[in-house]
Amino acid sequence: CSVESKEQVIEIAKAAKAAGANLLRGGAFKPRTSPYAFQGMGSEGLDILVAAKEATGLPIVSELMDAEYLDEFIEKVDLIQIGARNMQNFDLLKKVGKATKKPILLKRGLSATFQEWIMSAEYIMASGNPNVILCERGVRTFESYTRNTLDLQAVPVIKELTHLPIIIDPSHAGGKWWLVNPMAKAAVAAGCDGLMIEVHNNPEKALCDGPQSLKPAKFEQLMKELKPIADAVGKEI
Ligand code: PEP
Ligand code: MN
């Protein structure tokens, strides 16, 4: 979830790459529910991601929370994430749309309808940046056992209503590491264009989202298990 140290990020990045990952995501600016929870390493965290990119060749993804840091993100990051909590921060959406043509990963808001989500993507595109990737990360429901409820209908619905790629984040959806494997498989079967999966070498000690993080060996296993499913639906891992 978060950049914690250079050693941590580079070790996980190498393991994830060896297992077949082709992007590295780490949070440097973290939107935490509690102001007393770890808030991320900020700019220093972005520099660690840049170092991990140099060490592995993996392009990097990180969440932008405030336009104040937009220039720095444009300089350092390959794919700019706008998190669920900022999906309707229209001012931020307009600013990223205007300032860059770098791809923007727009996560679905906690209780956003498809129309609201698509309109948020529209804000970025109407401001001049057509390169938007949508990310379903689970929505709020009456269920409290899981962190959120993964709405896999998002894949065919987004494909029906838009031309945009859609990826699935099963980690934030279920909030439990053992839900990631089956739901990632279901997402690939549903035709998603990518997965965003949290991997940590020591989840018990993670500063954020340990319970939903896969250890590298489990991630490697999942990548192997996804291949035949991707083949069956004409996709490539
Ligand atoms: C994240 O991707 O680390 C994150 C905070 O997710 P979301 O915005 O979907 O809650
Ligand atoms: Mn997280």
PDB file of C-alpha atoms and ligand atoms in Angstrom:
ATOM      1  CA  CYS A   1       0.000   0.000   0.000  1.00  0.00           C
ATOM      2  CA  SER A   2       2.513   2.558   1.159  1.00  0.00           C
ATOM      3  CA  VAL A   3       6.130   3.353   0.575  1.00  0.00           C
ATOM      4  CA  GLU A   4       7.779   2.578   3.925  1.00  0.00           C
ATOM      5  CA  SER A   5      11.491   2.494   3.108  1.00  0.00           C
ATOM      6  CA  LYS A   6      13.800   2.122   0.133  1.00  0.00           C
ATOM      7  CA  GLU A   7      14.767  -1.445   1.085  1.00  0.00           C
ATOM      8  CA  GLN A   8      11.116  -2.478   1.480  1.00  0.00           C
ATOM      9  CA  VAL A   9       9.997  -1.038  -1.848  1.00  0.00           C
ATOM     10  CA  ILE A  10      12.920  -2.343  -3.872  1.00  0.00           C
ATOM     11  CA  GLU A  11      12.685  -5.834  -2.386  1.00  0.00           C
ATOM     12  CA  ILE A  12       8.948  -6.056  -3.106  1.00  0.00           C
ATOM     13  CA  ALA A  13       9.344  -4.468  -6.539  1.00  0.00           C
ATOM     14  CA  LYS A  14      11.929  -7.053  -7.563  1.00  0.00           C
ATOM     15  CA  ALA A  15       9.774  -9.936  -6.344  1.00  0.00           C
ATOM     16  CA  ALA A  16       6.652  -8.543  -8.011  1.00  0.00           C
ATOM     17  CA  LYS A  17       8.483  -7.994 -11.285  1.00  0.00           C
ATOM     18  CA  ALA A  18       9.912 -11.522 -11.227  1.00  0.00           C
ATOM     19  CA  ALA A  19       6.361 -12.806 -10.796  1.00  0.00           C
ATOM     20  CA  GLY A  20       5.183 -10.818 -13.837  1.00  0.00           C
ATOM     21  CA  ALA A  21       3.993  -7.465 -12.519  1.00  0.00           C
ATOM     22  CA  ASN A  22       4.487  -4.637 -14.991  1.00  0.00           C
ATOM     23  CA  LEU A  23       3.751  -1.573 -12.895  1.00  0.00           C
ATOM     24  CA  LEU A  24       4.782  -0.647  -9.369  1.00  0.00           C
ATOM     25  CA  ARG A  25       2.295   1.218  -7.204  1.00  0.00           C
ATOM     26  CA  GLY A  26       3.130   2.685  -3.833  1.00  0.00           C
ATOM     27  CA  GLY A  27       1.425   5.366  -1.813  1.00  0.00           C
ATOM     28  CA  ALA A  28       3.587   8.314  -0.768  1.00  0.00           C
ATOM     29  CA  PHE A  29       0.711  10.661   0.136  1.00  0.00           C
ATOM     30  CA  LYS A  30      -1.894   8.573   1.938  1.00  0.00           C
ATOM     31  CA  PRO A  31      -5.575   9.434   2.411  1.00  0.00           C
ATOM     32  CA  ARG A  32      -6.119   7.877   5.865  1.00  0.00           C
ATOM     33  CA  THR A  33      -9.443   7.842   7.687  1.00  0.00           C
ATOM     34  CA  SER A  34      -7.697   8.749  10.939  1.00  0.00           C
ATOM     35  CA  PRO A  35      -5.378  11.771  11.141  1.00  0.00           C
ATOM     36  CA  TYR A  36      -3.295   9.762  13.629  1.00  0.00           C
ATOM     37  CA  ALA A  37      -2.603   6.899  11.159  1.00  0.00           C
ATOM     38  CA  PHE A  38       0.588   6.831   9.048  1.00  0.00           C
ATOM     39  CA  GLN A  39       0.174   9.598   6.462  1.00  0.00           C
ATOM     40  CA  GLY A  40       2.868   8.437   4.048  1.00  0.00           C
ATOM     41  CA  MET A  41       6.417   9.581   3.384  1.00  0.00           C
ATOM     42  CA  GLY A  42       5.425  12.362   0.982  1.00  0.00           C
ATOM     43  CA  SER A  43       8.013  13.566  -1.539  1.00  0.00           C
ATOM     44  CA  GLU A  44      10.661  11.330  -0.021  1.00  0.00           C
ATOM     45  CA  GLY A  45       8.388   8.379  -0.798  1.00  0.00           C
ATOM     46  CA  LEU A  46       8.117   9.468  -4.430  1.00  0.00           C
ATOM     47  CA  ASP A  47      11.924   9.552  -4.644  1.00  0.00           C
ATOM     48  CA  ILE A  48      12.052   6.010  -3.311  1.00  0.00           C
ATOM     49  CA  LEU A  49       9.618   4.938  -6.042  1.00  0.00           C
ATOM     50  CA  VAL A  50      11.861   6.601  -8.625  1.00  0.00           C
ATOM     51  CA  ALA A  51      14.815   4.630  -7.212  1.00  0.00           C
ATOM     52  CA  ALA A  52      12.760   1.425  -7.439  1.00  0.00           C
ATOM     53  CA  LYS A  53      11.969   2.247 -11.048  1.00  0.00           C
ATOM     54  CA  GLU A  54      15.672   2.659 -11.747  1.00  0.00           C
ATOM     55  CA  ALA A  55      16.419  -0.643 -10.015  1.00  0.00           C
ATOM     56  CA  THR A  56      13.714  -2.680 -11.755  1.00  0.00           C
ATOM     57  CA  GLY A  57      12.593  -0.851 -14.887  1.00  0.00           C
ATOM     58  CA  LEU A  58       8.995  -0.906 -13.616  1.00  0.00           C
ATOM     59  CA  PRO A  59       7.002   2.250 -14.382  1.00  0.00           C
ATOM     60  CA  ILE A  60       5.572   3.769 -11.200  1.00  0.00           C
ATOM     61  CA  VAL A  61       2.103   4.721  -9.984  1.00  0.00           C
ATOM     62  CA  SER A  62       1.261   6.861  -6.975  1.00  0.00           C
ATOM     63  CA  GLU A  63      -1.718   8.753  -5.598  1.00  0.00           C
ATOM     64  CA  LEU A  64      -1.976  12.515  -5.958  1.00  0.00           C
ATOM     65  CA  MET A  65      -4.170  14.092  -3.283  1.00  0.00           C
ATOM     66  CA  ASP A  66      -3.537  17.786  -3.811  1.00  0.00           C
ATOM     67  CA  ALA A  67      -2.805  19.864  -6.912  1.00  0.00           C
ATOM     68  CA  GLU A  68       0.003  21.484  -4.928  1.00  0.00           C
ATOM     69  CA  TYR A  69       2.130  18.434  -5.800  1.00  0.00           C
ATOM     70  CA  LEU A  70       1.003  18.102  -9.418  1.00  0.00           C
ATOM     71  CA  ASP A  71       4.263  19.301 -11.016  1.00  0.00           C
ATOM     72  CA  GLU A  72       6.265  16.918  -8.861  1.00  0.00           C
ATOM     73  CA  PHE A  73       4.029  14.000  -9.839  1.00  0.00           C
ATOM     74  CA  ILE A  74       4.281  14.895 -13.526  1.00  0.00           C
ATOM     75  CA  GLU A  75       8.055  14.897 -13.183  1.00  0.00           C
ATOM     76  CA  LYS A  76       8.434  11.669 -11.194  1.00  0.00           C
ATOM     77  CA  VAL A  77       5.457   9.368 -11.719  1.00  0.00           C
ATOM     78  CA  ASP A  78       4.364   7.457 -14.851  1.00  0.00           C
ATOM     79  CA  LEU A  79       0.713   6.938 -13.947  1.00  0.00           C
ATOM     80  CA  ILE A  80      -1.065   9.335 -11.587  1.00  0.00           C
ATOM     81  CA  GLN A  81      -3.670   7.801  -9.291  1.00  0.00           C
ATOM     82  CA  ILE A  82      -6.680   9.763  -8.108  1.00  0.00           C
ATOM     83  CA  GLY A  83      -8.084   7.907  -5.113  1.00  0.00           C
ATOM     84  CA  ALA A  84     -11.653   6.977  -4.274  1.00  0.00           C
ATOM     85  CA  ARG A  85     -11.987   9.858  -1.825  1.00  0.00           C
ATOM     86  CA  ASN A  86     -11.040  12.393  -4.478  1.00  0.00           C
ATOM     87  CA  MET A  87     -13.127  10.978  -7.319  1.00  0.00           C
ATOM     88  CA  GLN A  88     -15.406  13.982  -7.134  1.00  0.00           C
ATOM     89  CA  ASN A  89     -12.763  16.572  -6.338  1.00  0.00           C
ATOM     90  CA  PHE A  90     -13.670  18.317  -9.580  1.00  0.00           C
ATOM     91  CA  ASP A  91     -11.083  21.028  -9.211  1.00  0.00           C
ATOM     92  CA  LEU A  92      -8.316  18.409  -8.899  1.00  0.00           C
ATOM     93  CA  LEU A  93      -9.728  16.463 -11.878  1.00  0.00           C
ATOM     94  CA  LYS A  94      -9.737  19.597 -14.028  1.00  0.00           C
ATOM     95  CA  LYS A  95      -6.196  20.453 -12.985  1.00  0.00           C
ATOM     96  CA  VAL A  96      -4.740  17.017 -13.830  1.00  0.00           C
ATOM     97  CA  GLY A  97      -6.647  17.008 -17.104  1.00  0.00           C
ATOM     98  CA  LYS A  98      -5.238  20.372 -18.060  1.00  0.00           C
ATOM     99  CA  ALA A  99      -1.661  19.953 -16.837  1.00  0.00           C
ATOM    100  CA  THR A 100      -0.658  16.597 -18.310  1.00  0.00           C
ATOM    101  CA  LYS A 101      -1.348  13.885 -20.841  1.00  0.00           C
ATOM    102  CA  LYS A 102       0.151  11.262 -18.565  1.00  0.00           C
ATOM    103  CA  PRO A 103      -2.333   8.481 -17.896  1.00  0.00           C
ATOM    104  CA  ILE A 104      -4.613   9.007 -14.906  1.00  0.00           C
ATOM    105  CA  LEU A 105      -5.867   6.080 -12.828  1.00  0.00           C
ATOM    106  CA  LEU A 106      -9.282   7.122 -11.541  1.00  0.00           C
ATOM    107  CA  LYS A 107     -10.599   4.999  -8.712  1.00  0.00           C
ATOM    108  CA  ARG A 108     -14.334   4.647  -8.150  1.00  0.00           C
ATOM    109  CA  GLY A 109     -15.685   6.637  -5.218  1.00  0.00           C
ATOM    110  CA  LEU A 110     -16.821   4.774  -2.113  1.00  0.00           C
ATOM    111  CA  SER A 111     -20.461   4.980  -3.120  1.00  0.00           C
ATOM    112  CA  ALA A 112     -20.283   6.423  -6.626  1.00  0.00           C
ATOM    113  CA  THR A 113     -22.719   5.340  -9.310  1.00  0.00           C
ATOM    114  CA  PHE A 114     -21.387   4.402 -12.745  1.00  0.00           C
ATOM    115  CA  GLN A 115     -22.672   7.700 -14.136  1.00  0.00           C
ATOM    116  CA  GLU A 116     -20.930   9.722 -11.431  1.00  0.00           C
ATOM    117  CA  TRP A 117     -17.684   7.820 -11.997  1.00  0.00           C
ATOM    118  CA  ILE A 118     -17.865   8.230 -15.760  1.00  0.00           C
ATOM    119  CA  MET A 119     -18.607  11.957 -15.372  1.00  0.00           C
ATOM    120  CA  SER A 120     -15.493  12.290 -13.219  1.00  0.00           C
ATOM    121  CA  ALA A 121     -13.463  10.672 -16.002  1.00  0.00           C
ATOM    122  CA  GLU A 122     -15.177  13.110 -18.351  1.00  0.00           C
ATOM    123  CA  TYR A 123     -13.883  16.042 -16.256  1.00  0.00           C
ATOM    124  CA  ILE A 124     -10.305  14.874 -16.891  1.00  0.00           C
ATOM    125  CA  MET A 125     -10.887  14.215 -20.581  1.00  0.00           C
ATOM    126  CA  ALA A 126     -12.818  17.443 -21.198  1.00  0.00           C
ATOM    127  CA  SER A 127      -9.889  19.306 -19.656  1.00  0.00           C
ATOM    128  CA  GLY A 128      -7.550  17.889 -22.302  1.00  0.00           C
ATOM    129  CA  ASN A 129      -6.268  14.521 -21.129  1.00  0.00           C
ATOM    130  CA  PRO A 130      -7.923  11.551 -22.872  1.00  0.00           C
ATOM    131  CA  ASN A 131      -5.732   8.979 -21.113  1.00  0.00           C
ATOM    132  CA  VAL A 132      -7.917   7.746 -18.281  1.00  0.00           C
ATOM    133  CA  ILE A 133      -7.928   4.259 -16.774  1.00  0.00           C
ATOM    134  CA  LEU A 134     -10.778   3.398 -14.420  1.00  0.00           C
ATOM    135  CA  CYS A 135     -10.276   1.291 -11.308  1.00  0.00           C
ATOM    136  CA  GLU A 136     -13.071  -0.511  -9.455  1.00  0.00           C
ATOM    137  CA  ARG A 137     -12.067  -0.936  -5.807  1.00  0.00           C
ATOM    138  CA  GLY A 138     -15.272  -2.073  -4.151  1.00  0.00           C
ATOM    139  CA  VAL A 139     -18.226  -0.016  -3.009  1.00  0.00           C
ATOM    140  CA  ARG A 140     -19.879   0.579   0.346  1.00  0.00           C
ATOM    141  CA  THR A 141     -22.793  -1.720   1.092  1.00  0.00           C
ATOM    142  CA  PHE A 142     -24.651  -2.960   4.179  1.00  0.00           C
ATOM    143  CA  GLU A 143     -21.995  -5.681   4.543  1.00  0.00           C
ATOM    144  CA  SER A 144     -19.389  -4.991   7.169  1.00  0.00           C
ATOM    145  CA  TYR A 145     -17.495  -8.304   7.240  1.00  0.00           C
ATOM    146  CA  THR A 146     -15.576  -7.271   4.135  1.00  0.00           C
ATOM    147  CA  ARG A 147     -13.993  -3.823   3.787  1.00  0.00           C
ATOM    148  CA  ASN A 148     -16.106  -3.090   0.695  1.00  0.00           C
ATOM    149  CA  THR A 149     -18.086  -5.152  -1.799  1.00  0.00           C
ATOM    150  CA  LEU A 150     -16.359  -5.748  -5.140  1.00  0.00           C
ATOM    151  CA  ASP A 151     -18.717  -4.735  -7.935  1.00  0.00           C
ATOM    152  CA  LEU A 152     -17.565  -6.896 -10.821  1.00  0.00           C
ATOM    153  CA  GLN A 153     -20.489  -5.689 -12.906  1.00  0.00           C
ATOM    154  CA  ALA A 154     -18.330  -2.600 -13.312  1.00  0.00           C
ATOM    155  CA  VAL A 155     -16.268  -4.407 -15.955  1.00  0.00           C
ATOM    156  CA  PRO A 156     -19.035  -5.115 -18.496  1.00  0.00           C
ATOM    157  CA  VAL A 157     -20.901  -1.903 -17.610  1.00  0.00           C
ATOM    158  CA  ILE A 158     -17.850   0.318 -18.182  1.00  0.00           C
ATOM    159  CA  LYS A 159     -17.133  -1.556 -21.410  1.00  0.00           C
ATOM    160  CA  GLU A 160     -20.740  -1.032 -22.525  1.00  0.00           C
ATOM    161  CA  LEU A 161     -20.852   2.680 -21.676  1.00  0.00           C
ATOM    162  CA  THR A 162     -17.302   3.841 -22.460  1.00  0.00           C
ATOM    163  CA  HIS A 163     -14.172   3.046 -24.455  1.00  0.00           C
ATOM    164  CA  LEU A 164     -11.972   3.302 -21.351  1.00  0.00           C
ATOM    165  CA  PRO A 165      -9.835   0.516 -19.894  1.00  0.00           C
ATOM    166  CA  ILE A 166     -10.895  -0.763 -16.486  1.00  0.00           C
ATOM    167  CA  ILE A 167      -8.756  -2.465 -13.898  1.00  0.00           C
ATOM    168  CA  ILE A 168      -9.788  -4.164 -10.654  1.00  0.00           C
ATOM    169  CA  ASP A 169      -8.334  -3.667  -7.184  1.00  0.00           C
ATOM    170  CA  PRO A 170      -9.376  -6.759  -5.218  1.00  0.00           C
ATOM    171  CA  SER A 171      -7.176  -5.752  -2.258  1.00  0.00           C
ATOM    172  CA  HIS A 172      -9.129  -2.645  -1.186  1.00  0.00           C
ATOM    173  CA  ALA A 173     -12.390  -4.328  -2.188  1.00  0.00           C
ATOM    174  CA  GLY A 174     -12.307  -7.249   0.221  1.00  0.00           C
ATOM    175  CA  GLY A 175      -9.745  -5.968   2.692  1.00  0.00           C
ATOM    176  CA  LYS A 176      -8.597  -9.539   3.353  1.00  0.00           C
ATOM    177  CA  TRP A 177      -5.599 -11.180   1.693  1.00  0.00           C
ATOM    178  CA  TRP A 178      -7.364 -14.496   1.141  1.00  0.00           C
ATOM    179  CA  LEU A 179     -10.127 -12.816  -0.866  1.00  0.00           C
ATOM    180  CA  VAL A 180      -7.621 -11.414  -3.341  1.00  0.00           C
ATOM    181  CA  ASN A 181      -6.874 -14.653  -5.207  1.00  0.00           C
ATOM    182  CA  PRO A 182     -10.465 -15.726  -5.993  1.00  0.00           C
ATOM    183  CA  MET A 183     -11.668 -12.202  -6.781  1.00  0.00           C
ATOM    184  CA  ALA A 184      -8.664 -11.450  -9.023  1.00  0.00           C
ATOM    185  CA  LYS A 185      -9.518 -14.591 -10.974  1.00  0.00           C
ATOM    186  CA  ALA A 186     -13.164 -13.587 -11.226  1.00  0.00           C
ATOM    187  CA  ALA A 187     -12.096 -10.131 -12.418  1.00  0.00           C
ATOM    188  CA  VAL A 188      -9.937 -11.564 -15.192  1.00  0.00           C
ATOM    189  CA  ALA A 189     -12.782 -13.901 -16.183  1.00  0.00           C
ATOM    190  CA  ALA A 190     -15.084 -10.857 -16.359  1.00  0.00           C
ATOM    191  CA  GLY A 191     -12.699  -9.246 -18.874  1.00  0.00           C
ATOM    192  CA  CYS A 192     -10.876  -6.563 -16.897  1.00  0.00           C
ATOM    193  CA  ASP A 193      -7.811  -4.930 -18.439  1.00  0.00           C
ATOM    194  CA  GLY A 194      -5.595  -5.151 -15.399  1.00  0.00           C
ATOM    195  CA  LEU A 195      -5.318  -5.798 -11.688  1.00  0.00           C
ATOM    196  CA  MET A 196      -3.872  -3.737  -8.885  1.00  0.00           C
ATOM    197  CA  ILE A 197      -2.743  -5.977  -6.053  1.00  0.00           C
ATOM    198  CA  GLU A 198      -1.110  -5.022  -2.785  1.00  0.00           C
ATOM    199  CA  VAL A 199       2.012  -7.081  -2.023  1.00  0.00           C
ATOM    200  CA  HIS A 200       4.090  -6.796   1.135  1.00  0.00           C
ATOM    201  CA  ASN A 201       7.092  -8.790   2.345  1.00  0.00           C
ATOM    202  CA  ASN A 202       5.984  -8.524   5.981  1.00  0.00           C
ATOM    203  CA  PRO A 203       2.223  -7.822   6.052  1.00  0.00           C
ATOM    204  CA  GLU A 204       1.993  -8.252   9.850  1.00  0.00           C
ATOM    205  CA  LYS A 205       4.264  -5.210  10.205  1.00  0.00           C
ATOM    206  CA  ALA A 206       2.913  -3.138   7.293  1.00  0.00           C
ATOM    207  CA  LEU A 207       2.231   0.495   8.155  1.00  0.00           C
ATOM    208  CA  CYS A 208      -0.973   0.414   6.096  1.00  0.00           C
ATOM    209  CA  ASP A 209      -3.310  -2.284   4.758  1.00  0.00           C
ATOM    210  CA  GLY A 210      -1.304  -5.320   5.934  1.00  0.00           C
ATOM    211  CA  PRO A 211      -4.392  -7.552   6.288  1.00  0.00           C
ATOM    212  CA  GLN A 212      -5.164  -7.254   2.559  1.00  0.00           C
ATOM    213  CA  SER A 213      -1.593  -7.646   1.320  1.00  0.00           C
ATOM    214  CA  LEU A 214      -0.244 -10.788  -0.328  1.00  0.00           C
ATOM    215  CA  LYS A 215       3.206 -12.062   0.478  1.00  0.00           C
ATOM    216  CA  PRO A 216       5.399 -12.262  -2.656  1.00  0.00           C
ATOM    217  CA  ALA A 217       5.110 -16.081  -2.880  1.00  0.00           C
ATOM    218  CA  LYS A 218       1.297 -15.870  -2.828  1.00  0.00           C
ATOM    219  CA  PHE A 219       1.398 -13.154  -5.493  1.00  0.00           C
ATOM    220  CA  GLU A 220       3.618 -15.338  -7.682  1.00  0.00           C
ATOM    221  CA  GLN A 221       1.232 -18.250  -7.240  1.00  0.00           C
ATOM    222  CA  LEU A 222      -1.726 -16.049  -8.183  1.00  0.00           C
ATOM    223  CA  MET A 223       0.001 -14.818 -11.337  1.00  0.00           C
ATOM    224  CA  LYS A 224       0.478 -18.447 -12.409  1.00  0.00           C
ATOM    225  CA  GLU A 225      -3.128 -19.310 -11.651  1.00  0.00           C
ATOM    226  CA  LEU A 226      -4.400 -16.307 -13.635  1.00  0.00           C
ATOM    227  CA  LYS A 227      -2.771 -17.383 -16.899  1.00  0.00           C
ATOM    228  CA  PRO A 228      -5.244 -20.132 -17.910  1.00  0.00           C
ATOM    229  CA  ILE A 229      -8.170 -17.861 -17.020  1.00  0.00           C
ATOM    230  CA  ALA A 230      -6.773 -15.066 -19.161  1.00  0.00           C
ATOM    231  CA  ASP A 231      -6.232 -17.544 -22.006  1.00  0.00           C
ATOM    232  CA  ALA A 232      -9.846 -18.668 -21.742  1.00  0.00           C
ATOM    233  CA  VAL A 233     -11.166 -15.131 -22.240  1.00  0.00           C
ATOM    234  CA  GLY A 234      -8.624 -14.121 -24.908  1.00  0.00           C
ATOM    235  CA  LYS A 235      -6.518 -11.912 -22.662  1.00  0.00           C
ATOM    236  CA  GLU A 236      -2.803 -11.934 -21.997  1.00  0.00           C
ATOM    237  CA  ILE A 237      -1.143 -11.649 -18.589  1.00  0.00           C
TER     238      ILE A 237
HETATM  239  C1  PEP B   1      -5.044   3.051  -2.348  1.00  0.00           C
HETATM  240  O1  PEP B   1      -5.095   2.689  -3.533  1.00  0.00           O
HETATM  241  O2  PEP B   1      -4.056   2.858  -1.603  1.00  0.00           O
HETATM  242  C2  PEP B   1      -6.240   3.671  -1.775  1.00  0.00           C
HETATM  243  C3  PEP B   1      -6.154   4.527  -0.755  1.00  0.00           C
HETATM  244  O3  PEP B   1      -7.359   3.232  -2.342  1.00  0.00           O
HETATM  245  P1  PEP B   1      -8.814   3.882  -2.455  1.00  0.00           P
HETATM  246  O4  PEP B   1      -8.627   5.277  -2.918  1.00  0.00           O
HETATM  247  O5  PEP B   1      -9.480   2.992  -3.469  1.00  0.00           O
HETATM  248  O6  PEP B   1      -9.429   3.763  -1.096  1.00  0.00           O
HETATM  249 MN    MN B   2      -3.974   0.510   0.450  1.00  0.00          MN
END
